[in-house]
């Protein structure tokens, strides 16, 4: 079989590899992961602020980077928790949903001076956690769609 001619008539336009799009896509995904990491560092600062301003008693709200209980994305993710003391005297926590965390801020005498500050910090942290989750969801949707496209075409 004869080789294709380099330039001949209507066949002179040959397929080219889309290297610019490839590099642009790689940079976009890298930027998403970098933005997630920056958000994690900011959330960590808000978590530290919550640790410092609240007394260490039952009802304290905190942010911990925990593994997801249902699996999914690997790694640790920011989770709002509320501490309580168990019957044997150990401190344990309950995970709180982002939309119910503000309702769980305690207002009794120990927490009264810092209640509004805790709510302000939580509002900011929740908005960052939601932004982080949106970025992760976009990346995961993209990976899932590409995976299903390639599995169908094989």
PDB file of C-alpha atoms in Angstrom:
ATOM      1  CA  UNK A   1       0.000   0.000   0.000  1.00  0.00           C
ATOM      2  CA  UNK A   2       1.347   3.393  -0.927  1.00  0.00           C
ATOM      3  CA  UNK A   3       1.990   6.049   1.717  1.00  0.00           C
ATOM      4  CA  UNK A   4      -0.262   9.078   1.923  1.00  0.00           C
ATOM      5  CA  UNK A   5       1.106  12.084   0.075  1.00  0.00           C
ATOM      6  CA  UNK A   6       1.963  15.036   2.298  1.00  0.00           C
ATOM      7  CA  UNK A   7       0.055  17.636   0.288  1.00  0.00           C
ATOM      8  CA  UNK A   8      -2.138  16.695  -2.593  1.00  0.00           C
ATOM      9  CA  UNK A   9      -5.378  18.372  -3.574  1.00  0.00           C
ATOM     10  CA  UNK A  10      -8.227  18.074  -1.094  1.00  0.00           C
ATOM     11  CA  UNK A  11      -6.288  15.705   1.189  1.00  0.00           C
ATOM     12  CA  UNK A  12      -3.653  18.282   2.134  1.00  0.00           C
ATOM     13  CA  UNK A  13      -5.352  19.019   5.477  1.00  0.00           C
ATOM     14  CA  UNK A  14      -4.287  16.218   7.784  1.00  0.00           C
ATOM     15  CA  UNK A  15      -5.322  15.640  11.402  1.00  0.00           C
ATOM     16  CA  UNK A  16      -3.191  17.386  13.979  1.00  0.00           C
ATOM     17  CA  UNK A  17      -2.833  16.556  17.639  1.00  0.00           C
ATOM     18  CA  UNK A  18      -4.611  19.136  19.811  1.00  0.00           C
ATOM     19  CA  UNK A  19      -1.667  19.881  22.081  1.00  0.00           C
ATOM     20  CA  UNK A  20      -2.851  23.370  23.031  1.00  0.00           C
ATOM     21  CA  UNK A  21      -6.211  22.038  24.259  1.00  0.00           C
ATOM     22  CA  UNK A  22      -4.442  19.213  26.070  1.00  0.00           C
ATOM     23  CA  UNK A  23      -2.141  21.621  27.925  1.00  0.00           C
ATOM     24  CA  UNK A  24      -5.024  23.983  28.671  1.00  0.00           C
ATOM     25  CA  UNK A  25      -7.131  21.167  30.150  1.00  0.00           C
ATOM     26  CA  UNK A  26      -4.243  19.943  32.278  1.00  0.00           C
ATOM     27  CA  UNK A  27      -3.646  23.462  33.586  1.00  0.00           C
ATOM     28  CA  UNK A  28      -7.356  23.896  34.380  1.00  0.00           C
ATOM     29  CA  UNK A  29      -7.495  20.685  36.391  1.00  0.00           C
ATOM     30  CA  UNK A  30      -4.241  21.555  38.179  1.00  0.00           C
ATOM     31  CA  UNK A  31      -5.672  24.988  38.987  1.00  0.00           C
ATOM     32  CA  UNK A  32      -8.812  23.370  40.422  1.00  0.00           C
ATOM     33  CA  UNK A  33      -6.770  21.148  42.733  1.00  0.00           C
ATOM     34  CA  UNK A  34      -4.590  24.121  43.719  1.00  0.00           C
ATOM     35  CA  UNK A  35      -7.719  26.148  44.533  1.00  0.00           C
ATOM     36  CA  UNK A  36      -9.046  23.264  46.645  1.00  0.00           C
ATOM     37  CA  UNK A  37      -5.766  23.159  48.572  1.00  0.00           C
ATOM     38  CA  UNK A  38      -5.839  26.946  49.130  1.00  0.00           C
ATOM     39  CA  UNK A  39      -9.394  26.655  50.425  1.00  0.00           C
ATOM     40  CA  UNK A  40      -8.264  23.840  52.736  1.00  0.00           C
ATOM     41  CA  UNK A  41      -5.543  26.076  54.175  1.00  0.00           C
ATOM     42  CA  UNK A  42      -8.057  28.887  54.775  1.00  0.00           C
ATOM     43  CA  UNK A  43     -10.553  26.489  56.337  1.00  0.00           C
ATOM     44  CA  UNK A  44      -7.766  25.237  58.597  1.00  0.00           C
ATOM     45  CA  UNK A  45      -7.218  28.804  59.842  1.00  0.00           C
ATOM     46  CA  UNK A  46     -10.919  29.160  60.611  1.00  0.00           C
ATOM     47  CA  UNK A  47     -10.790  25.797  62.405  1.00  0.00           C
ATOM     48  CA  UNK A  48      -7.928  27.083  64.523  1.00  0.00           C
ATOM     49  CA  UNK A  49      -9.893  30.249  65.337  1.00  0.00           C
ATOM     50  CA  UNK A  50     -12.837  28.116  66.488  1.00  0.00           C
ATOM     51  CA  UNK A  51     -10.498  26.070  68.681  1.00  0.00           C
ATOM     52  CA  UNK A  52      -8.995  29.145  70.309  1.00  0.00           C
ATOM     53  CA  UNK A  53     -12.106  31.201  71.086  1.00  0.00           C
ATOM     54  CA  UNK A  54     -14.310  28.439  72.527  1.00  0.00           C
ATOM     55  CA  UNK A  55     -13.857  26.703  75.858  1.00  0.00           C
ATOM     56  CA  UNK A  56     -13.206  22.956  75.767  1.00  0.00           C
ATOM     57  CA  UNK A  57     -16.540  21.783  77.096  1.00  0.00           C
ATOM     58  CA  UNK A  58     -19.522  19.874  75.753  1.00  0.00           C
ATOM     59  CA  UNK A  59     -21.130  21.722  72.859  1.00  0.00           C
ATOM     60  CA  UNK A  60     -17.938  23.095  71.333  1.00  0.00           C
ATOM     61  CA  UNK A  61     -18.116  23.379  67.529  1.00  0.00           C
ATOM     62  CA  UNK A  62     -15.011  22.522  65.537  1.00  0.00           C
ATOM     63  CA  UNK A  63     -13.869  21.757  62.011  1.00  0.00           C
ATOM     64  CA  UNK A  64     -11.943  18.547  61.458  1.00  0.00           C
ATOM     65  CA  UNK A  65     -10.504  17.098  58.274  1.00  0.00           C
ATOM     66  CA  UNK A  66     -12.028  13.621  58.229  1.00  0.00           C
ATOM     67  CA  UNK A  67     -12.423  10.790  55.776  1.00  0.00           C
ATOM     68  CA  UNK A  68     -15.872  10.455  54.269  1.00  0.00           C
ATOM     69  CA  UNK A  69     -17.961   7.784  56.011  1.00  0.00           C
ATOM     70  CA  UNK A  70     -19.575   6.702  52.726  1.00  0.00           C
ATOM     71  CA  UNK A  71     -16.395   6.529  50.635  1.00  0.00           C
ATOM     72  CA  UNK A  72     -16.282   8.466  47.404  1.00  0.00           C
ATOM     73  CA  UNK A  73     -13.406  10.898  46.996  1.00  0.00           C
ATOM     74  CA  UNK A  74     -10.209   9.781  48.710  1.00  0.00           C
ATOM     75  CA  UNK A  75      -8.483  11.953  51.262  1.00  0.00           C
ATOM     76  CA  UNK A  76      -9.690  14.039  54.156  1.00  0.00           C
ATOM     77  CA  UNK A  77     -12.382  16.666  53.833  1.00  0.00           C
ATOM     78  CA  UNK A  78     -13.446  19.491  56.161  1.00  0.00           C
ATOM     79  CA  UNK A  79     -16.327  18.475  58.380  1.00  0.00           C
ATOM     80  CA  UNK A  80     -18.079  20.528  61.041  1.00  0.00           C
ATOM     81  CA  UNK A  81     -18.345  18.592  64.290  1.00  0.00           C
ATOM     82  CA  UNK A  82     -19.776  19.195  67.741  1.00  0.00           C
ATOM     83  CA  UNK A  83     -18.065  17.739  70.784  1.00  0.00           C
ATOM     84  CA  UNK A  84     -19.838  15.983  73.632  1.00  0.00           C
ATOM     85  CA  UNK A  85     -18.728  14.044  76.671  1.00  0.00           C
ATOM     86  CA  UNK A  86     -19.575  10.342  76.687  1.00  0.00           C
ATOM     87  CA  UNK A  87     -20.733   8.431  79.744  1.00  0.00           C
ATOM     88  CA  UNK A  88     -17.190   7.216  80.431  1.00  0.00           C
ATOM     89  CA  UNK A  89     -15.815  10.783  80.359  1.00  0.00           C
ATOM     90  CA  UNK A  90     -14.208  10.774  76.893  1.00  0.00           C
ATOM     91  CA  UNK A  91     -14.828  13.593  74.449  1.00  0.00           C
ATOM     92  CA  UNK A  92     -16.455  12.402  71.217  1.00  0.00           C
ATOM     93  CA  UNK A  93     -17.973  14.300  68.315  1.00  0.00           C
ATOM     94  CA  UNK A  94     -21.047  14.259  66.109  1.00  0.00           C
ATOM     95  CA  UNK A  95     -20.722  15.288  62.491  1.00  0.00           C
ATOM     96  CA  UNK A  96     -22.987  18.188  61.562  1.00  0.00           C
ATOM     97  CA  UNK A  97     -24.367  19.078  58.156  1.00  0.00           C
ATOM     98  CA  UNK A  98     -23.353  22.480  56.848  1.00  0.00           C
ATOM     99  CA  UNK A  99     -26.928  23.763  56.838  1.00  0.00           C
ATOM    100  CA  UNK A 100     -27.571  22.819  60.471  1.00  0.00           C
ATOM    101  CA  UNK A 101     -24.264  23.867  62.056  1.00  0.00           C
ATOM    102  CA  UNK A 102     -25.379  27.411  62.905  1.00  0.00           C
ATOM    103  CA  UNK A 103     -28.418  26.115  64.794  1.00  0.00           C
ATOM    104  CA  UNK A 104     -26.167  23.967  66.991  1.00  0.00           C
ATOM    105  CA  UNK A 105     -24.062  26.870  68.287  1.00  0.00           C
ATOM    106  CA  UNK A 106     -24.609  26.908  72.034  1.00  0.00           C
ATOM    107  CA  UNK A 107     -25.652  30.048  73.864  1.00  0.00           C
ATOM    108  CA  UNK A 108     -25.511  29.043  77.524  1.00  0.00           C
ATOM    109  CA  UNK A 109     -23.293  30.881  80.002  1.00  0.00           C
ATOM    110  CA  UNK A 110     -19.925  29.428  78.979  1.00  0.00           C
ATOM    111  CA  UNK A 111     -20.475  30.126  75.268  1.00  0.00           C
ATOM    112  CA  UNK A 112     -22.479  33.372  75.568  1.00  0.00           C
ATOM    113  CA  UNK A 113     -19.524  35.771  75.133  1.00  0.00           C
ATOM    114  CA  UNK A 114     -18.344  34.073  71.918  1.00  0.00           C
ATOM    115  CA  UNK A 115     -21.621  32.944  70.373  1.00  0.00           C
ATOM    116  CA  UNK A 116     -21.798  35.632  67.669  1.00  0.00           C
ATOM    117  CA  UNK A 117     -18.098  35.280  66.847  1.00  0.00           C
ATOM    118  CA  UNK A 118     -18.508  31.530  66.430  1.00  0.00           C
ATOM    119  CA  UNK A 119     -21.468  32.076  64.111  1.00  0.00           C
ATOM    120  CA  UNK A 120     -19.495  34.573  62.013  1.00  0.00           C
ATOM    121  CA  UNK A 121     -16.540  32.210  61.681  1.00  0.00           C
ATOM    122  CA  UNK A 122     -18.851  29.314  60.849  1.00  0.00           C
ATOM    123  CA  UNK A 123     -20.622  31.301  58.115  1.00  0.00           C
ATOM    124  CA  UNK A 124     -17.304  32.051  56.426  1.00  0.00           C
ATOM    125  CA  UNK A 125     -16.038  28.488  56.827  1.00  0.00           C
ATOM    126  CA  UNK A 126     -19.285  27.013  55.490  1.00  0.00           C
ATOM    127  CA  UNK A 127     -19.124  29.176  52.374  1.00  0.00           C
ATOM    128  CA  UNK A 128     -15.554  27.981  51.751  1.00  0.00           C
ATOM    129  CA  UNK A 129     -16.507  24.354  52.366  1.00  0.00           C
ATOM    130  CA  UNK A 130     -19.378  24.694  49.877  1.00  0.00           C
ATOM    131  CA  UNK A 131     -17.068  26.272  47.290  1.00  0.00           C
ATOM    132  CA  UNK A 132     -14.587  23.422  47.839  1.00  0.00           C
ATOM    133  CA  UNK A 133     -17.317  20.813  47.429  1.00  0.00           C
ATOM    134  CA  UNK A 134     -18.500  22.472  44.206  1.00  0.00           C
ATOM    135  CA  UNK A 135     -14.973  22.302  42.759  1.00  0.00           C
ATOM    136  CA  UNK A 136     -14.644  18.646  43.751  1.00  0.00           C
ATOM    137  CA  UNK A 137     -18.054  17.848  42.282  1.00  0.00           C
ATOM    138  CA  UNK A 138     -17.116  19.494  38.969  1.00  0.00           C
ATOM    139  CA  UNK A 139     -13.889  17.506  38.744  1.00  0.00           C
ATOM    140  CA  UNK A 140     -15.641  14.254  39.656  1.00  0.00           C
ATOM    141  CA  UNK A 141     -18.434  14.844  37.125  1.00  0.00           C
ATOM    142  CA  UNK A 142     -15.853  15.486  34.431  1.00  0.00           C
ATOM    143  CA  UNK A 143     -13.930  12.305  35.321  1.00  0.00           C
ATOM    144  CA  UNK A 144     -17.136  10.262  35.395  1.00  0.00           C
ATOM    145  CA  UNK A 145     -18.326  11.583  32.024  1.00  0.00           C
ATOM    146  CA  UNK A 146     -14.985  10.915  30.363  1.00  0.00           C
ATOM    147  CA  UNK A 147     -14.860   7.452  31.892  1.00  0.00           C
ATOM    148  CA  UNK A 148     -18.295   6.575  30.562  1.00  0.00           C
ATOM    149  CA  UNK A 149     -17.447   7.941  27.112  1.00  0.00           C
ATOM    150  CA  UNK A 150     -14.308   5.856  26.824  1.00  0.00           C
ATOM    151  CA  UNK A 151     -15.949   2.705  28.199  1.00  0.00           C
ATOM    152  CA  UNK A 152     -18.714   2.956  25.556  1.00  0.00           C
ATOM    153  CA  UNK A 153     -16.344   3.538  22.671  1.00  0.00           C
ATOM    154  CA  UNK A 154     -14.004   0.620  23.375  1.00  0.00           C
TER     155      UNK A 154
END
